[in-house]
Short mmCIF file of C-alpha atoms and ligand atoms in Angstrom, two decimals:
data_model
loop_
_atom_site.label_atom_id
_atom_site.label_comp_id
_atom_site.label_asym_id
_atom_site.label_seq_id
_atom_site.Cartn_x
_atom_site.Cartn_y
_atom_site.Cartn_z
CA MET A 757 97.01 123.47 -18.74
CA THR A 758 97.60 125.26 -15.68
CA ARG A 759 98.10 128.92 -15.85
CA THR A 760 99.96 129.39 -12.64
CA LEU A 761 99.92 133.44 -11.97
CA LYS A 762 102.09 133.22 -9.45
CA PRO A 763 103.93 129.97 -8.44
CA GLY A 764 103.96 128.70 -4.66
CA PRO A 765 107.16 128.63 -2.88
CA ALA A 766 109.79 126.63 -5.29
CA MET A 767 110.83 124.32 -2.70
CA HIS A 768 109.90 120.77 -2.05
CA ALA A 769 109.57 119.41 1.32
CA GLU A 770 112.47 117.36 0.84
CA GLY A 771 115.49 119.13 0.09
CA ALA A 772 114.52 122.53 1.35
CA PRO A 773 117.52 124.64 1.99
CA PRO A 774 118.15 125.44 5.74
CA GLY A 775 116.28 128.53 6.78
CA VAL A 776 113.39 128.32 4.04
CA ALA A 777 110.29 126.65 5.50
CA PRO A 778 108.93 123.85 3.47
CA PRO A 779 105.32 124.06 2.28
CA ALA A 780 102.56 122.53 4.34
CA ILE A 781 101.19 120.72 1.53
CA ALA A 782 102.85 119.73 -1.84
CA VAL A 783 100.90 118.05 -4.42
CA GLU A 784 102.96 116.79 -7.54
CA ASP A 785 101.31 115.58 -10.68
CA ILE A 786 98.47 113.80 -8.42
CA VAL A 787 96.07 111.78 -10.37
CA LYS A 788 93.00 109.87 -9.17
CA ARG A 789 91.12 107.17 -11.28
CA TYR A 790 87.77 105.42 -10.49
CA GLY A 791 88.22 102.51 -12.94
CA ASP A 792 88.23 104.27 -16.64
CA PHE A 793 87.14 107.71 -15.28
CA GLU A 794 89.86 110.20 -14.47
CA ALA A 795 88.32 112.41 -11.50
CA VAL A 796 91.68 114.06 -10.79
CA LYS A 797 94.41 114.81 -13.75
CA LYS A 798 97.87 115.57 -13.09
CA VAL A 799 97.29 118.50 -10.52
CA ASN A 800 100.31 120.32 -9.14
CA PHE A 801 100.36 123.12 -6.12
CA GLN A 802 101.94 124.17 -3.01
CA VAL A 803 100.54 125.45 0.27
CA ALA A 804 102.79 127.77 2.17
CA ASP A 805 102.69 127.21 5.91
CA GLY A 806 100.09 129.39 7.55
CA GLU A 807 98.23 130.31 4.17
CA ILE A 808 94.66 129.71 3.73
CA PHE A 809 94.32 128.16 0.17
CA GLY A 810 91.13 127.57 -1.79
CA LEU A 811 89.94 124.91 -4.16
CA LEU A 812 87.24 126.50 -6.14
CA GLY A 813 84.94 124.84 -8.76
CA PRO A 814 81.63 123.39 -9.52
CA ASN A 815 80.20 120.37 -8.45
CA GLY A 816 81.90 117.35 -9.92
CA ALA A 817 85.26 119.45 -10.40
CA GLY A 818 87.32 116.94 -8.03
CA LYS A 819 87.56 118.82 -5.16
CA SER A 820 86.64 116.19 -2.63
CA THR A 821 88.64 113.71 -4.39
CA LEU A 822 91.79 115.85 -3.87
CA ILE A 823 90.94 116.42 -0.17
CA ARG A 824 90.78 112.68 0.29
CA MET A 825 93.92 112.01 -1.12
CA MET A 826 95.64 114.45 0.90
CA THR A 827 93.87 113.36 3.77
CA THR A 828 94.86 109.72 3.26
CA LEU A 829 91.49 108.71 2.92
CA ILE A 830 91.56 107.30 -0.50
CA PRO A 831 94.42 105.95 -2.49
CA VAL A 832 96.60 108.11 -5.04
CA THR A 833 96.65 106.48 -8.25
CA SER A 834 99.77 108.16 -9.32
CA GLY A 835 102.04 111.18 -8.42
CA ARG A 836 102.29 112.26 -4.86
CA ALA A 837 101.26 114.49 -2.11
CA LEU A 838 103.05 115.87 0.90
CA VAL A 839 101.43 116.72 3.68
CA GLY A 840 103.42 118.54 6.64
CA GLY A 841 106.83 116.96 4.53
CA HIS A 842 105.22 113.39 4.75
CA ASP A 843 104.07 111.44 1.82
CA VAL A 844 100.33 110.60 2.09
CA SER A 845 100.83 107.01 0.43
CA LYS A 846 104.03 105.94 2.50
CA GLU A 847 103.52 107.88 5.65
CA ALA A 848 99.76 107.97 6.49
CA ASN A 849 99.69 108.04 10.10
CA ALA A 850 102.29 111.00 10.27
CA VAL A 851 100.24 112.79 8.05
CA ARG A 852 96.95 112.04 10.07
CA ARG A 853 98.64 113.30 13.37
CA MET A 854 99.25 116.61 11.75
CA ILE A 855 95.69 117.13 10.08
CA GLY A 856 92.23 118.11 11.06
CA VAL A 857 89.43 117.26 8.71
CA ILE A 858 86.11 118.59 8.31
CA PRO A 859 84.23 116.18 5.65
CA GLN A 860 81.54 117.66 3.44
CA ALA A 861 78.96 115.89 5.25
CA LEU A 862 77.99 116.63 8.72
CA THR A 863 79.13 113.87 11.03
CA SER A 864 78.79 114.80 14.62
CA ASP A 865 76.61 112.47 16.73
CA GLN A 866 73.09 114.01 17.01
CA ASP A 867 72.38 112.37 20.30
CA LEU A 868 75.35 113.33 22.06
CA THR A 869 76.19 116.77 23.79
CA VAL A 870 78.45 119.39 22.06
CA GLU A 871 81.25 118.63 24.86
CA GLU A 872 80.91 114.92 24.39
CA ASN A 873 81.33 115.17 20.67
CA LEU A 874 84.56 116.83 21.33
CA SER A 875 85.38 114.79 24.11
CA ILE A 876 85.36 111.66 21.99
CA TYR A 877 87.29 112.84 19.28
CA ALA A 878 89.94 114.17 21.79
CA LYS A 879 90.23 110.47 22.94
CA LEU A 880 90.27 109.07 19.72
CA TYR A 881 93.31 111.26 18.78
CA SER A 882 94.94 110.29 22.25
CA VAL A 883 94.91 113.79 23.48
CA PRO A 884 96.51 113.44 27.12
CA ARG A 885 93.71 113.72 29.73
CA ALA A 886 95.28 116.95 31.24
CA GLU A 887 95.16 118.67 27.90
CA ARG A 888 91.85 117.33 26.76
CA GLU A 889 89.80 119.77 28.77
CA LYS A 890 92.08 122.94 28.01
CA ASN A 891 91.67 122.09 24.51
CA ILE A 892 87.90 121.68 24.54
CA ASN A 893 87.35 124.89 26.22
CA GLU A 894 89.72 126.72 23.86
CA VAL A 895 88.02 125.23 20.66
CA LEU A 896 84.33 125.92 22.05
CA GLU A 897 85.50 129.48 22.94
CA ALA A 898 87.16 129.47 19.25
CA VAL A 899 83.70 128.62 17.49
CA ASP A 900 81.66 130.79 20.20
CA LEU A 901 79.76 127.50 21.33
CA ALA A 902 81.01 127.61 25.06
CA LYS A 903 77.70 128.27 26.45
CA TRP A 904 76.07 125.33 24.61
CA ARG A 905 78.79 122.80 25.62
CA GLY A 906 76.03 120.81 27.47
CA ALA A 907 73.44 121.02 24.56
CA GLN A 908 72.52 117.80 22.66
CA THR A 909 73.66 118.57 19.33
CA LYS A 910 70.52 117.56 17.45
CA THR A 911 68.83 120.97 19.17
CA LEU A 912 71.84 122.70 17.32
CA SER A 913 71.05 124.94 14.28
CA GLY A 914 72.82 124.02 10.82
CA GLY A 915 75.29 126.84 11.28
CA MET A 916 76.11 125.88 15.05
CA ARG A 917 76.50 122.31 13.98
CA ARG A 918 79.09 123.49 11.46
CA ARG A 919 80.70 125.21 14.07
CA LEU A 920 80.88 122.13 16.30
CA GLU A 921 82.16 120.04 13.54
CA ILE A 922 85.10 122.71 12.99
CA ALA A 923 85.70 122.80 16.94
CA ARG A 924 86.07 118.83 16.46
CA GLY A 925 88.59 119.10 13.76
CA LEU A 926 90.73 121.28 16.00
CA VAL A 927 90.55 119.59 19.34
CA HIS A 928 93.73 117.54 18.78
CA ASP A 929 95.52 120.89 17.95
CA PRO A 930 96.52 119.91 14.22
CA ARG A 931 98.69 121.95 12.28
CA ILE A 932 96.95 121.83 8.80
CA PHE A 933 93.29 121.80 8.65
CA PHE A 934 91.20 120.65 5.53
CA LEU A 935 87.66 121.78 5.20
CA ASP A 936 85.52 120.39 2.36
CA GLU A 937 82.83 122.82 1.75
CA PRO A 938 82.32 124.22 5.36
CA THR A 939 79.58 126.42 4.70
CA THR A 940 77.40 124.54 1.79
CA GLY A 941 73.82 123.91 2.88
CA LEU A 942 73.99 127.00 5.52
CA ASP A 943 71.76 130.18 5.47
CA PRO A 944 73.54 133.40 4.30
CA VAL A 945 73.58 134.43 7.94
CA SER A 946 75.45 131.51 9.42
CA ARG A 947 77.68 131.11 6.35
CA ILE A 948 79.18 134.61 7.11
CA ALA A 949 79.54 133.58 11.00
CA VAL A 950 81.32 130.66 9.90
CA TRP A 951 83.68 132.66 7.65
CA GLU A 952 84.39 135.03 10.38
CA MET A 953 85.18 132.44 12.70
CA LEU A 954 87.73 130.94 10.19
CA ASN A 955 89.09 134.20 9.98
CA ASN A 956 89.74 134.50 13.41
CA LEU A 957 91.13 131.08 13.55
CA LYS A 958 93.72 132.30 10.98
CA LYS A 959 94.81 135.10 13.09
CA THR A 960 94.82 133.15 16.72
CA ARG A 961 96.36 129.66 15.73
CA SER A 962 99.38 129.18 13.57
CA LEU A 963 97.10 127.08 11.03
CA THR A 964 97.35 126.18 7.35
CA MET A 965 94.11 125.86 5.99
CA LEU A 966 93.18 124.22 2.61
CA LEU A 967 89.36 124.55 2.00
CA THR A 968 87.02 123.63 -1.05
CA THR A 969 84.10 125.72 -2.17
CA HIS A 970 81.83 126.66 -4.97
CA TYR A 971 80.84 129.93 -3.28
CA MET A 972 82.98 132.83 -5.24
CA GLU A 973 82.54 135.14 -2.13
CA GLU A 974 83.69 132.85 0.46
CA ALA A 975 86.85 132.21 -1.70
CA ASP A 976 87.39 135.77 -2.05
CA ARG A 977 87.03 136.64 1.46
CA LEU A 978 88.72 133.91 2.92
CA CYS A 979 91.46 132.75 0.72
CA ASP A 980 95.15 133.96 0.38
CA ARG A 981 95.36 132.13 -2.80
CA ILE A 982 92.95 130.11 -5.05
CA ALA A 983 93.30 127.38 -7.31
CA ILE A 984 90.14 127.05 -9.77
CA VAL A 985 89.52 123.26 -10.63
CA ASP A 986 87.40 122.10 -13.45
CA HIS A 987 86.90 118.78 -14.61
CA GLY A 988 89.93 117.43 -12.51
CA THR A 989 92.34 119.88 -13.90
CA LEU A 990 93.85 123.10 -12.15
CA VAL A 991 92.91 126.00 -14.56
CA ALA A 992 94.09 129.01 -12.72
CA LEU A 993 95.94 129.50 -9.60
CA GLY A 994 96.85 132.90 -7.80
CA THR A 995 95.43 135.42 -5.26
CA PRO A 996 92.09 136.68 -5.91
CA VAL A 997 93.35 139.95 -6.72
CA GLU A 998 95.99 138.32 -9.29
CA LEU A 999 93.15 136.26 -10.86
CA LYS A 1000 90.79 139.03 -11.21
CA GLN A 1001 93.45 141.24 -12.81
CA SER A 1002 94.14 138.30 -15.07
CA VAL A 1003 91.13 139.09 -16.72
CA PRO A 1004 90.66 141.53 -19.33
CA GLY A 1005 88.51 144.17 -18.36
CA SER A 1006 88.08 145.65 -14.45
CA ASN A 1007 84.07 145.91 -14.68
CA VAL A 1008 81.32 144.07 -15.72
CA VAL A 1009 78.30 146.05 -17.26
CA GLU A 1010 75.17 143.65 -17.38
CA VAL A 1011 72.39 144.94 -19.59
CA GLN A 1012 69.32 143.56 -20.65
CA PHE A 1013 67.72 145.33 -23.97
CA ALA A 1014 63.90 145.34 -24.25
CA ARG A 1015 64.18 143.82 -27.78
CA GLU A 1016 66.27 141.03 -29.27
CA TRP A 1017 68.62 142.31 -31.93
CA ASP A 1018 71.22 140.26 -33.68
CA GLU A 1019 73.24 143.65 -34.05
CA TRP A 1020 73.47 144.27 -30.03
CA PRO A 1021 77.10 142.16 -29.73
CA ALA A 1022 78.55 144.23 -32.43
CA ARG A 1023 77.06 147.51 -30.93
CA LEU A 1024 78.02 146.75 -27.50
CA GLY A 1025 81.77 145.78 -28.71
CA GLN A 1026 82.25 149.29 -30.40
CA LEU A 1027 81.65 151.06 -26.80
CA THR A 1028 84.84 152.63 -24.96
CA GLY A 1029 86.81 150.35 -22.95
CA VAL A 1030 84.83 147.00 -24.12
CA THR A 1031 87.14 143.93 -24.07
CA ASP A 1032 84.49 141.23 -24.22
CA VAL A 1033 80.50 140.90 -24.64
CA GLN A 1034 79.12 137.68 -23.57
CA SER A 1035 75.62 136.86 -24.70
CA GLN A 1036 73.40 135.42 -21.65
CA SER A 1037 70.04 135.12 -22.80
CA ALA A 1038 67.63 136.75 -25.17
CA GLY A 1039 68.59 140.10 -25.29
CA VAL A 1040 70.90 139.77 -21.87
CA TYR A 1041 74.45 140.52 -22.51
CA ARG A 1042 77.72 140.97 -19.89
CA VAL A 1043 80.11 143.16 -21.23
CA LEU A 1044 83.78 143.30 -19.71
CA THR A 1045 85.04 146.86 -19.98
CA SER A 1046 88.12 148.63 -18.48
CA ASN A 1047 86.02 151.75 -18.03
CA GLY A 1048 82.46 150.86 -16.59
CA SER A 1049 81.49 154.32 -15.93
CA GLN A 1050 82.11 155.50 -19.68
CA THR A 1051 81.00 152.16 -21.25
CA THR A 1052 77.71 152.69 -19.22
CA THR A 1053 77.16 156.15 -20.30
CA GLN A 1054 77.63 155.29 -23.82
CA LEU A 1055 75.48 152.39 -23.79
CA VAL A 1056 72.44 154.53 -22.37
CA GLU A 1057 73.33 157.30 -25.05
CA MET A 1058 73.47 154.84 -27.66
CA ALA A 1059 70.06 152.93 -26.63
CA THR A 1060 68.36 156.43 -26.27
CA SER A 1061 69.54 157.44 -30.02
CA LEU A 1062 68.21 154.16 -31.60
CA GLY A 1063 65.25 154.62 -29.37
CA GLU A 1064 65.64 151.36 -27.84
CA GLN A 1065 64.57 150.51 -24.27
CA LEU A 1066 66.87 148.99 -21.56
CA THR A 1067 64.90 146.51 -19.10
CA SER A 1068 67.89 146.54 -16.54
CA LEU A 1069 71.41 147.85 -16.25
CA SER A 1070 74.04 147.12 -13.76
CA VAL A 1071 77.72 147.77 -13.17
CA GLN A 1072 79.71 145.48 -10.95
CA ASN A 1073 83.59 145.26 -10.29
CA THR A 1074 85.10 142.05 -12.05
CA SER A 1075 84.49 139.04 -9.69
CA LEU A 1076 85.77 135.65 -9.51
CA ASP A 1077 82.77 134.62 -11.35
CA ASP A 1078 84.30 136.23 -14.38
CA VAL A 1079 87.49 134.94 -13.94
CA PHE A 1080 85.61 131.33 -13.82
CA VAL A 1081 83.99 132.10 -17.03
CA HIS A 1082 87.46 133.39 -18.55
CA TYR A 1083 89.39 130.23 -17.44
CA THR A 1084 86.50 127.56 -18.31
CA GLY A 1085 84.10 129.03 -20.49
CA ARG A 1086 81.44 128.24 -18.17
CA GLN A 1087 79.41 130.03 -15.57
CA LEU A 1088 79.88 129.16 -11.86
CA ARG A 1089 76.97 131.12 -10.40
CA ASP A 1090 75.47 130.10 -7.12
CA GLU A 1091 73.68 133.37 -6.40
CA GLN A 1092 72.70 135.82 -8.90
CA ILE A 1093 73.63 139.41 -7.88
CA LYS A 1094 70.36 141.44 -8.34
CA PRO A 1095 70.86 144.03 -10.68
CA VAL A 1096 69.72 147.55 -10.03
CA ASN A 1097 66.88 148.04 -12.21
CA PHE A 1098 67.10 151.12 -14.67
CA ILE A 1099 64.16 151.62 -16.64
CA MET A 1100 64.74 153.75 -19.84
CA PRO A 1101 61.53 155.84 -20.51
CA PRO A 1102 60.31 154.98 -24.12
CA ARG A 1103 60.89 157.94 -26.66
CA PRO A 1104 57.80 159.30 -28.43
CA GLY A 1105 57.27 157.79 -31.34
CA ALA A 1106 59.71 154.90 -30.82
CA GLN A 1107 59.01 151.13 -31.93
CA PRO A 1108 58.21 148.83 -29.03
N1 LIG R 1254 83.98 106.55 -5.41
C1 LIG R 1254 83.78 107.04 -6.78
N2 LIG R 1254 83.75 106.35 -7.94
C2 LIG R 1254 83.41 106.77 -8.95
N3 LIG R 1254 83.51 108.15 -9.08
C3 LIG R 1254 83.45 108.76 -8.06
C4 LIG R 1254 83.62 108.28 -6.90
N4 LIG R 1254 83.90 109.46 -6.41
C5 LIG R 1254 83.63 110.62 -6.97
N5 LIG R 1254 83.83 110.35 -8.18
C6 LIG R 1254 83.64 111.19 -9.44
O1 LIG R 1254 84.61 111.95 -9.36
C7 LIG R 1254 84.32 113.19 -10.00
C8 LIG R 1254 84.77 114.24 -8.76
O2 LIG R 1254 83.92 114.05 -7.67
P1 LIG R 1254 84.16 115.01 -6.59
O3 LIG R 1254 85.73 114.99 -6.10
O4 LIG R 1254 83.32 114.34 -5.27
O5 LIG R 1254 83.74 116.50 -6.98
P2 LIG R 1254 83.50 117.97 -6.05
O6 LIG R 1254 83.75 117.79 -4.63
O7 LIG R 1254 84.51 118.74 -6.73
O8 LIG R 1254 82.00 118.27 -6.26
C9 LIG R 1254 82.69 113.31 -10.21
O9 LIG R 1254 82.45 112.94 -11.51
C10 LIG R 1254 82.60 111.88 -9.32
O10 LIG R 1254 81.04 111.60 -9.68
MG1 LIG R 1255 83.02 117.57 -2.98
#
C-alpha cells in the first residue's frame, strides 16, 4: 500500500481545468510483467511541472523498469503513463520529442570528442543546424566542460563523462529529463559536482527532472519530492522533510555496548523520548528518539551505574535511511556514517 503523505497535483493531464498546469508526468496503476515476474506493481504518482522528483530504492526495486516505461523504451503491461500530457503507449513519438534520457549505463562514444558526441545527438534529434552550435555551447557551459570540447571522450574521468552524458541528454532542449542513477559509480567528489550541476540546471532551465538513486543523500539534497520504491511497489511519497517527519522520533542514537546482553533493548526502551529500538548486530542498537540529547545523557548514566562500557555512541538527525527502514523493515545503507567514538572509562571493579 502506498502511504501518500502529500498527494501530487490532483489533476490528470487530460481534463485539467484552464489555468491549472497539468502534471509533467502522470503514472496510473502502471504494471510491468516479465513473464510471471511482476517487476512493477500498480504504481501511481504524478510529477509537477518544474519539479525534481526522485525514485529511491535498492537494486532490483523496479526503478529502471519504471523509467524505461516512461521513456517509451519498453511496453507497459497495464495501466498507463502520461508524459507531457501524451500517453507513452499511444503517442510514443510525441513523448520522445519532449524528453531527455540518461540511461544507467554510460553510452557516449569513447572514440569521439566531447563535441562530436553532442553533435551526433543534436543531429539525431533533428536540431536545426543554426541552433545546434548554440545549444552545444550552452550545454557545455552548463556542465562545465566547455574547455574540454575537443578532448577525446576516452580521456575523461568518470565524473566528466557523466557530465558529458547529461549535456548530451539536454542538447535538443527537452522539457522533461529522466536520469537513471546519474551518480552511481562516481567517486564522492565527482558525485557532489554532478549534484551541483543538476541543481544549477534546475535553477537556469525550466526542466522537470525525474531521477532514480539508491543514495539517500542524493535524494535528500536534490529532490523536491521522493517516492520510495521497494519490490516494485511505491511504499511512501513526500518531500524529504515530510518523509522524515513521518517517522516517529527526530534523532537516532547509535550505541554499541562492549558486552552483549538480552536486556539492552528493554533498558534502552525505558529512556526518555525513545520511540523505537532496533537491534543491529551483537551489542549494537539504533535508538529512535524524540529527544536525542536527553536520551544520550540518560544512556550514559545508565551504563555508568551498571558498570557497563560503551564502545561507541553517536547521535544523528533522522535520515532517509530511517524512513526507508520504517517503511520497508530493511536497511538501505550505501555508506555508513562513521560514528564518533566515545569510550567510557571502565569503573574500578566493574565486570569486563
Ligand atoms: N528484461 C528483464 N527480464 C526479466 N526480469 C527483468 C528484466 N529487467 C529487469 N528485470 C527484473 O525486474 C526487477 C527490477 O529491475 P530494475 O528495474 O532494473 O531495478 P532497479 O533499477 O531498481 O535496480 C529486478 O528483479 C530485475 O531482475
Ligand atoms: Mg536500475
